Coordinates of C-alpha atoms in Angstrom, one line a residue:
M795 CA 70.5 -97.3 -6.8
K796 CA 70.5 -99.6 -10.0
K797 CA 70.8 -103.6 -10.0
I798 CA 72.8 -105.7 -11.8
L799 CA 70.0 -108.1 -13.4
A800 CA 72.6 -110.6 -14.6
L801 CA 75.2 -110.9 -12.1
L802 CA 73.7 -114.9 -10.9
L803 CA 75.2 -115.8 -15.0
V804 CA 78.1 -114.1 -14.8
L805 CA 79.4 -114.6 -10.8
A806 CA 77.5 -118.2 -9.6
M807 CA 77.8 -116.6 -6.3
T808 CA 76.9 -119.1 -4.0
L809 CA 77.3 -117.6 -0.9
S810 CA 74.4 -119.1 0.9
L811 CA 75.6 -122.1 0.2
A812 CA 79.0 -122.7 0.7
A813 CA 81.7 -121.2 3.1
C814 CA 83.4 -118.2 1.5
G815 CA 86.4 -117.6 4.0
S816 CA 89.4 -116.7 2.3
S817 CA 90.4 -120.0 2.7
A818 CA 87.2 -120.9 1.1
T819 CA 88.1 -119.1 -2.2
G820 CA 91.2 -120.8 -3.1
A821 CA 93.2 -117.7 -3.0
D822 CA 95.5 -118.8 -0.9
G823 CA 97.7 -120.1 -3.3
I824 CA 97.9 -117.3 -5.0
A825 CA 100.8 -115.2 -4.0
D826 CA 100.0 -111.8 -2.3
E827 CA 103.1 -109.9 -4.8
M828 CA 104.0 -110.9 -7.6
T829 CA 107.0 -109.9 -10.0
S830 CA 106.2 -108.0 -13.0
K831 CA 108.9 -108.5 -16.4
D832 CA 108.3 -104.8 -17.5
G833 CA 107.4 -103.6 -13.8
K834 CA 104.4 -102.9 -15.0
Y835 CA 101.0 -104.0 -12.9
Q836 CA 97.6 -104.3 -15.0
V837 CA 94.9 -105.0 -11.9
A838 CA 95.6 -102.9 -8.8
F839 CA 94.3 -103.3 -5.2
V840 CA 94.7 -99.5 -2.9
T841 CA 93.5 -100.8 0.9
D842 CA 91.7 -99.7 3.5
V843 CA 92.4 -98.8 6.6
G844 CA 93.8 -102.5 8.6
Q845 CA 96.1 -104.9 7.8
L846 CA 96.1 -106.2 4.0
K847 CA 96.2 -109.6 5.9
D848 CA 93.4 -108.6 7.6
K849 CA 91.0 -112.3 7.1
S850 CA 88.0 -109.9 6.5
F851 CA 87.6 -107.0 4.6
N852 CA 90.7 -106.2 2.8
Q853 CA 91.6 -109.6 2.1
G854 CA 88.7 -111.4 0.8
T855 CA 88.5 -107.8 -1.2
Y856 CA 91.8 -108.6 -2.8
D857 CA 91.0 -112.0 -3.0
G858 CA 89.2 -111.6 -6.0
V859 CA 91.7 -109.4 -8.0
K860 CA 93.9 -112.3 -7.2
L861 CA 92.4 -114.8 -8.8
Y862 CA 91.1 -112.5 -11.8
A863 CA 94.1 -111.7 -12.3
N864 CA 95.5 -115.5 -12.0
A865 CA 92.9 -116.8 -14.6
N866 CA 93.4 -114.1 -17.5
G867 CA 97.0 -114.0 -17.0
K868 CA 97.0 -110.5 -15.5
S869 CA 99.2 -108.6 -13.3
Y870 CA 98.3 -107.2 -10.1
K871 CA 100.0 -106.0 -7.1
Y872 CA 98.2 -104.0 -3.9
Y873 CA 99.4 -100.6 -2.6
Q874 CA 98.8 -99.2 0.8
P875 CA 98.3 -95.7 1.4
A876 CA 101.5 -94.5 4.2
N877 CA 100.6 -94.4 8.1
G878 CA 98.4 -97.0 8.2
N879 CA 95.5 -96.5 10.0
E880 CA 96.3 -93.1 10.8
A881 CA 96.3 -92.3 6.8
T882 CA 95.6 -89.5 4.8
D883 CA 93.4 -87.8 2.3
D884 CA 97.4 -87.1 1.1
D885 CA 98.3 -91.2 2.0
R886 CA 95.8 -92.5 -0.5
V887 CA 95.8 -90.2 -3.6
D888 CA 99.6 -91.0 -3.2
A889 CA 98.8 -94.2 -3.0
F890 CA 96.9 -94.4 -6.6
R891 CA 99.1 -92.0 -7.9
L892 CA 101.4 -95.2 -7.9
A893 CA 99.3 -97.8 -8.9
C894 CA 98.5 -95.6 -12.2
D895 CA 101.6 -95.0 -12.8
N896 CA 103.1 -98.4 -13.0
G897 CA 100.4 -99.5 -15.3
A898 CA 97.1 -100.1 -14.1
E899 CA 94.0 -100.7 -15.9
V900 CA 90.9 -101.3 -13.7
V901 CA 92.0 -100.4 -9.4
V902 CA 90.0 -102.1 -7.3
A903 CA 89.6 -99.5 -4.0
A904 CA 88.1 -100.7 -1.0
G905 CA 86.3 -98.7 1.8
F906 CA 84.1 -95.5 2.0
L907 CA 87.6 -93.5 3.3
Q908 CA 88.4 -93.8 -0.7
E909 CA 85.9 -91.2 -1.5
S910 CA 88.0 -87.9 -1.5
A911 CA 91.0 -89.7 -3.1
L912 CA 89.1 -91.8 -5.3
R913 CA 87.3 -88.6 -6.7
T914 CA 91.8 -87.2 -7.1
A915 CA 92.5 -89.8 -8.9
A916 CA 89.7 -90.6 -11.2
T917 CA 90.1 -87.0 -12.7
E918 CA 94.2 -86.9 -12.4
Y919 CA 93.5 -90.5 -15.0
P920 CA 90.2 -90.8 -16.6
N921 CA 91.7 -93.5 -19.1
V922 CA 91.9 -95.7 -15.7
N923 CA 89.0 -97.3 -14.4
F924 CA 88.3 -97.6 -10.4
V925 CA 85.9 -100.3 -8.5
F926 CA 84.9 -98.6 -5.2
I927 CA 84.3 -101.3 -3.1
D928 CA 81.2 -100.9 -0.1
G929 CA 81.2 -97.6 -2.1
Y930 CA 78.2 -95.3 -3.9
P931 CA 79.1 -93.0 -7.5
I932 CA 81.6 -90.4 -6.8
A933 CA 80.9 -87.0 -8.6
D934 CA 84.0 -84.2 -9.6
D935 CA 84.3 -81.0 -8.3
A936 CA 81.8 -80.2 -10.6
G937 CA 79.0 -82.2 -10.1
N938 CA 79.6 -84.6 -13.4
I939 CA 79.6 -88.6 -11.8
L940 CA 82.2 -89.5 -12.8
T941 CA 81.7 -92.7 -15.1
N942 CA 85.6 -94.6 -14.4
I943 CA 84.7 -95.1 -10.9
A944 CA 81.7 -98.1 -10.3
A945 CA 80.1 -98.2 -6.6
V946 CA 80.0 -102.2 -5.8
A947 CA 78.0 -101.7 -2.3
F948 CA 76.1 -104.5 -0.6
Q949 CA 72.7 -104.9 1.7
E950 CA 75.2 -105.7 4.9
E951 CA 71.5 -105.9 7.1
Q952 CA 70.3 -108.3 5.4
A953 CA 73.7 -110.5 6.4
G954 CA 73.3 -108.5 10.1
Y955 CA 69.6 -109.6 10.7
L956 CA 70.6 -113.3 9.6
A957 CA 73.4 -113.9 12.1
G958 CA 70.8 -112.0 15.1
Y959 CA 68.4 -114.9 13.4
A960 CA 70.8 -117.8 14.3
A961 CA 72.3 -116.7 17.4
V962 CA 69.0 -115.6 19.4
M963 CA 67.9 -119.3 17.7
D964 CA 70.6 -121.3 18.6
G965 CA 69.4 -120.1 22.2
Y966 CA 71.9 -117.6 23.3
T967 CA 70.0 -114.4 25.0
K968 CA 72.7 -112.2 25.7
L969 CA 74.9 -111.1 23.0
G970 CA 77.3 -108.4 21.8
F971 CA 78.1 -105.3 18.9
C972 CA 81.5 -104.2 18.2
G973 CA 81.6 -102.5 14.9
G974 CA 83.9 -100.9 13.3
G975 CA 84.5 -96.6 12.1
G976 CA 84.0 -95.5 14.9
G977 CA 80.2 -95.4 13.5
T978 CA 80.9 -93.2 10.6
N979 CA 80.7 -96.9 8.6
P980 CA 77.9 -97.1 6.5
A981 CA 78.6 -100.7 6.0
C982 CA 80.0 -101.2 9.3
Q983 CA 76.1 -99.0 11.0
R984 CA 74.0 -101.8 8.2
Y985 CA 75.4 -105.0 9.9
G986 CA 74.6 -103.8 13.0
Y987 CA 71.3 -102.3 12.5
G988 CA 70.2 -105.7 10.9
Y989 CA 71.5 -107.8 13.6
V990 CA 69.1 -106.2 16.5
Q991 CA 66.3 -106.3 14.0
G992 CA 66.9 -110.0 13.6
A993 CA 68.0 -111.3 17.1
D994 CA 64.1 -109.1 17.9
A995 CA 62.7 -111.4 15.2
A996 CA 64.2 -113.9 16.5
A997 CA 63.5 -113.4 20.0
A998 CA 59.3 -112.4 19.0
A999 CA 59.4 -116.6 17.5
K1000 CA 61.0 -118.4 20.6
G1001 CA 59.4 -115.9 23.4
V1002 CA 62.2 -114.8 25.1
Q1003 CA 63.7 -112.0 26.2
V1004 CA 67.4 -110.8 24.9
E1005 CA 70.3 -107.9 26.2
L1006 CA 72.7 -106.3 23.5
T1007 CA 75.3 -104.6 24.1
Y1008 CA 76.3 -102.1 21.8
S1009 CA 79.5 -100.1 20.8
W1010 CA 81.5 -98.1 18.9
A1011 CA 84.7 -98.2 21.1
Y1012 CA 87.8 -98.7 19.8
G1013 CA 86.9 -99.7 16.1
S1014 CA 87.7 -96.5 14.3
S1015 CA 90.8 -97.5 13.0
F1016 CA 89.0 -101.1 12.3
S1017 CA 92.8 -102.6 14.5
A1018 CA 93.0 -105.2 17.0
S1019 CA 94.0 -103.8 20.0
P1020 CA 94.6 -104.3 24.0
E1021 CA 91.8 -101.3 25.1
L1022 CA 89.6 -103.4 22.3
Q1023 CA 90.2 -106.8 23.7
A1024 CA 90.6 -105.8 27.6
M1025 CA 86.6 -104.6 27.1
A1026 CA 85.5 -107.6 25.4
T1027 CA 87.5 -110.2 28.0
G1028 CA 85.1 -107.3 30.2
W1029 CA 81.5 -107.9 28.5
Y1030 CA 81.6 -111.6 28.6
N1031 CA 83.2 -111.2 32.4
N1032 CA 79.8 -109.7 32.4
G1033 CA 77.7 -111.8 31.4
T1034 CA 77.7 -111.5 27.2
E1035 CA 78.1 -115.1 25.5
V1036 CA 78.2 -114.0 21.9
I1037 CA 79.8 -110.8 20.7
F1038 CA 79.2 -109.7 16.8
A1039 CA 83.2 -108.7 16.0
C1040 CA 82.0 -105.9 12.7
G1041 CA 85.6 -104.4 12.2
G1042 CA 88.9 -106.0 10.0
S1043 CA 90.7 -107.3 12.4
M1044 CA 88.9 -106.7 15.5
F1045 CA 87.9 -110.1 15.4
Q1046 CA 91.7 -110.8 16.8
S1047 CA 91.1 -108.6 20.0
I1048 CA 87.0 -110.3 20.8
A1049 CA 88.0 -113.3 19.2
A1050 CA 90.8 -113.7 21.5
A1051 CA 89.0 -112.7 24.3
A1052 CA 86.0 -115.5 23.5
S1053 CA 88.8 -117.7 23.7
A1054 CA 90.2 -116.4 27.3
E1055 CA 86.8 -116.7 28.9
D1056 CA 84.7 -119.3 27.6
G1057 CA 82.5 -116.8 24.9
K1058 CA 82.0 -116.4 21.3
V1059 CA 82.4 -115.0 18.9
I1060 CA 80.5 -114.2 15.6
G1061 CA 82.7 -112.9 12.0
V1062 CA 81.9 -110.3 9.4
D1063 CA 82.5 -111.0 5.5
V1064 CA 84.1 -114.0 5.2
D1065 CA 83.5 -117.0 6.9
Q1066 CA 86.3 -116.1 10.2
S1067 CA 85.5 -120.3 11.6
F1068 CA 88.4 -120.9 10.4
E1069 CA 90.5 -118.2 12.3
S1070 CA 89.3 -119.8 16.0
T1071 CA 87.1 -122.6 17.6
A1072 CA 84.7 -119.7 19.0
V1073 CA 83.3 -118.6 15.8
I1074 CA 79.6 -119.9 15.6
T1075 CA 78.7 -118.3 12.4
S1076 CA 80.0 -115.6 10.3
A1077 CA 77.4 -112.7 8.8
M1078 CA 79.3 -112.5 5.0
K1079 CA 78.6 -111.0 2.2
G1080 CA 79.8 -111.8 -1.7
L1081 CA 83.4 -109.5 -2.1
A1082 CA 85.7 -111.6 -3.7
D1083 CA 83.4 -112.3 -6.4
A1084 CA 82.1 -108.9 -7.2
T1085 CA 85.1 -107.9 -7.2
Q1086 CA 86.3 -109.9 -9.9
W1087 CA 82.4 -109.4 -11.7
A1088 CA 83.3 -106.8 -11.4
I1089 CA 87.5 -105.9 -12.8
A1090 CA 85.8 -108.8 -16.0
K1091 CA 83.6 -105.8 -16.9
H1092 CA 86.0 -103.7 -17.4
Y1093 CA 88.4 -106.2 -19.3
D1094 CA 84.6 -107.7 -21.4
G1095 CA 84.3 -104.2 -22.7
A1096 CA 81.2 -103.9 -20.4
W1097 CA 82.2 -101.2 -17.8
A1098 CA 79.4 -98.5 -19.4
E1099 CA 77.2 -101.2 -17.6
I1100 CA 78.7 -99.9 -14.5
G1101 CA 81.0 -96.7 -14.8
G1102 CA 79.7 -94.0 -12.7
G1103 CA 76.1 -96.6 -11.0
A1104 CA 76.0 -97.9 -8.2
T1105 CA 75.1 -102.0 -8.1
S1106 CA 73.4 -103.1 -4.4
L1107 CA 74.1 -106.6 -4.2
G1108 CA 71.0 -108.4 -1.1
A1109 CA 70.4 -112.3 -0.8
S1110 CA 68.5 -111.8 -4.1
D1111 CA 71.5 -112.1 -6.0
N1112 CA 72.8 -114.5 -3.3
A1113 CA 75.7 -112.0 -2.4
V1114 CA 74.8 -111.9 2.0
G1115 CA 74.4 -115.1 3.9
L1116 CA 75.9 -117.2 6.4
P1117 CA 77.7 -120.2 5.6
T1118 CA 76.8 -123.6 5.8
E1119 CA 79.7 -125.7 4.3
T1120 CA 81.2 -124.9 8.4
W1121 CA 78.2 -124.9 10.4
S1122 CA 77.8 -125.5 13.9
L1123 CA 74.6 -124.1 15.4
T1124 CA 72.8 -126.9 17.3
G1125 CA 69.3 -125.0 17.8
W1126 CA 68.6 -123.9 13.6
T1127 CA 69.6 -126.0 11.1
V1128 CA 70.6 -125.3 7.5
E1129 CA 67.5 -126.2 6.3
E1130 CA 65.3 -123.5 8.5
Y1131 CA 68.5 -121.5 7.4
K1132 CA 67.9 -121.3 3.8
T1133 CA 63.6 -120.7 4.0
L1134 CA 64.7 -117.1 5.7
F1135 CA 66.6 -116.3 3.5
N1136 CA 64.6 -117.3 0.6
D1137 CA 62.2 -115.2 2.7
I1138 CA 64.3 -112.4 2.5
A1139 CA 65.5 -112.5 -1.0
S1140 CA 61.8 -112.7 -1.8
G1141 CA 60.6 -109.4 0.2
N1142 CA 58.2 -111.3 2.8
V1143 CA 60.6 -110.6 5.0
T1144 CA 61.5 -106.7 5.0
I1145 CA 65.2 -105.5 6.4
S1146 CA 65.3 -101.7 7.5
S1147 CA 68.7 -100.5 5.6
E1148 CA 68.9 -97.1 8.1
L1149 CA 72.4 -96.3 8.9
V1150 CA 71.9 -96.5 13.2
V1151 CA 74.3 -94.9 15.1
T1152 CA 72.8 -96.4 18.7
P1153 CA 69.5 -99.0 18.0
E1154 CA 67.2 -97.7 21.0
S1155 CA 65.7 -100.9 22.7
T1156 CA 62.5 -102.7 20.7
A1157 CA 59.5 -105.2 22.9
N1158 CA 62.2 -108.4 22.3
V1159 CA 65.6 -107.0 22.6
T1160 CA 67.0 -104.3 25.5
V1161 CA 69.8 -102.6 24.3
N1162 CA 72.0 -101.5 25.9
Y1163 CA 75.1 -98.9 24.8
V1164 CA 78.7 -98.4 25.5
E1165 CA 80.3 -95.4 25.2

C-alpha cells in the first residue's frame, strides 16, 4: 500500500499529543443535519452499522465531514442505510444512490462492509469520488481498479499495542478484549492482536504474568446489548480488571458494566474518557483528520494522488496513539509513552499486523478465548 508522505504537512495531525475524542475535534458545535437552499448536498457520509452518534467510528468519521464542509462552505448530509444493523448490500446501495442523486460530489463511506455497495455506486456514478475509510482499493466487475474510490486505512495494531502496554504498565494483569464485527473486521482484528502484543511486551518488561480474556461474542453488529453487558459483568466479577471495548456502541454496554462493578475500560477510535470515568485510556486513530484530508484532495484537484490507491496511516504519520491531554495513568508517564511511540514510529519496535481472530498465548500472556 502506498503512503502519502505529505500527510503531516497537510493535516498537522497531533494525536499523540492531544485528545482526539469528538469533544476535542470541535465538531460538536456543528449541526449533524443542515438545510441546503437548493436541496443539494455536496459532501455526503454513508454510515457504517451502529448509530451515527456512537462516540466512536461513525461519529469520528462524520466529524471530519462536518469540519471540512463547515470550514469550506460546502453543504453536507449523512445517510444511514435502511434496516439498521441488519442492513443489506442493497440497503447500502440505496443510500449511496440517494446521496449521489441529492448532489453529492464526494461521498465518505465508513467501514469494510461497504465494499460491495461501493463497487456498485462507484461504477454507476463515475463522476462522484468516494472515500473508503477503513477500506482498500476496489475493482469493478471486470477487474479494473476503480479510480474514483480512495481507500484510507490505519495501522490499528500500533494503537492496540500502546493500549495493551499502557494497561500492564499501569499495574493491570487481568485484561479483557471485546471486539466488534464478529472476528471478521480487519481493523478490530488488528486492534486486538496489537493489544495482545503490547500486553506481552509490558509484562516481559515488568516480569509479570498477564491473563487476557478475549472474545468476539455479541459484537457482530458493533451495538450495545443486554447480552454484552451481562458478559462484561461476568468478566469483571471473575477478576478482569480492564476491558478493551473495541467496537463502536459496544462501549456503552461495557462501560455500564464497568461502572457497576468497579471495573475499568479502554476506549477505541477516539478519546472516550469524556463518556465514562471508568476509561483509563483509548486506542485512537485520526478519523476526523484523515477524512478532512481526503475530501480536500477532491476539492483541491488532487484526487489523482489518492484515487484508486490505498493510504495506510500509523505512528510515523502521527495518525494513531493514546490521548495525552486526558492522561489518567499513574504507573506509566506521558514521557515514557512518547518514548515508546517514537520507537514504533521509527521502526525500532515492530508490531505484527496479521489478522488474527484467536491469538495464541505468549510467554507472558495467557489468552482465554470466549465464544
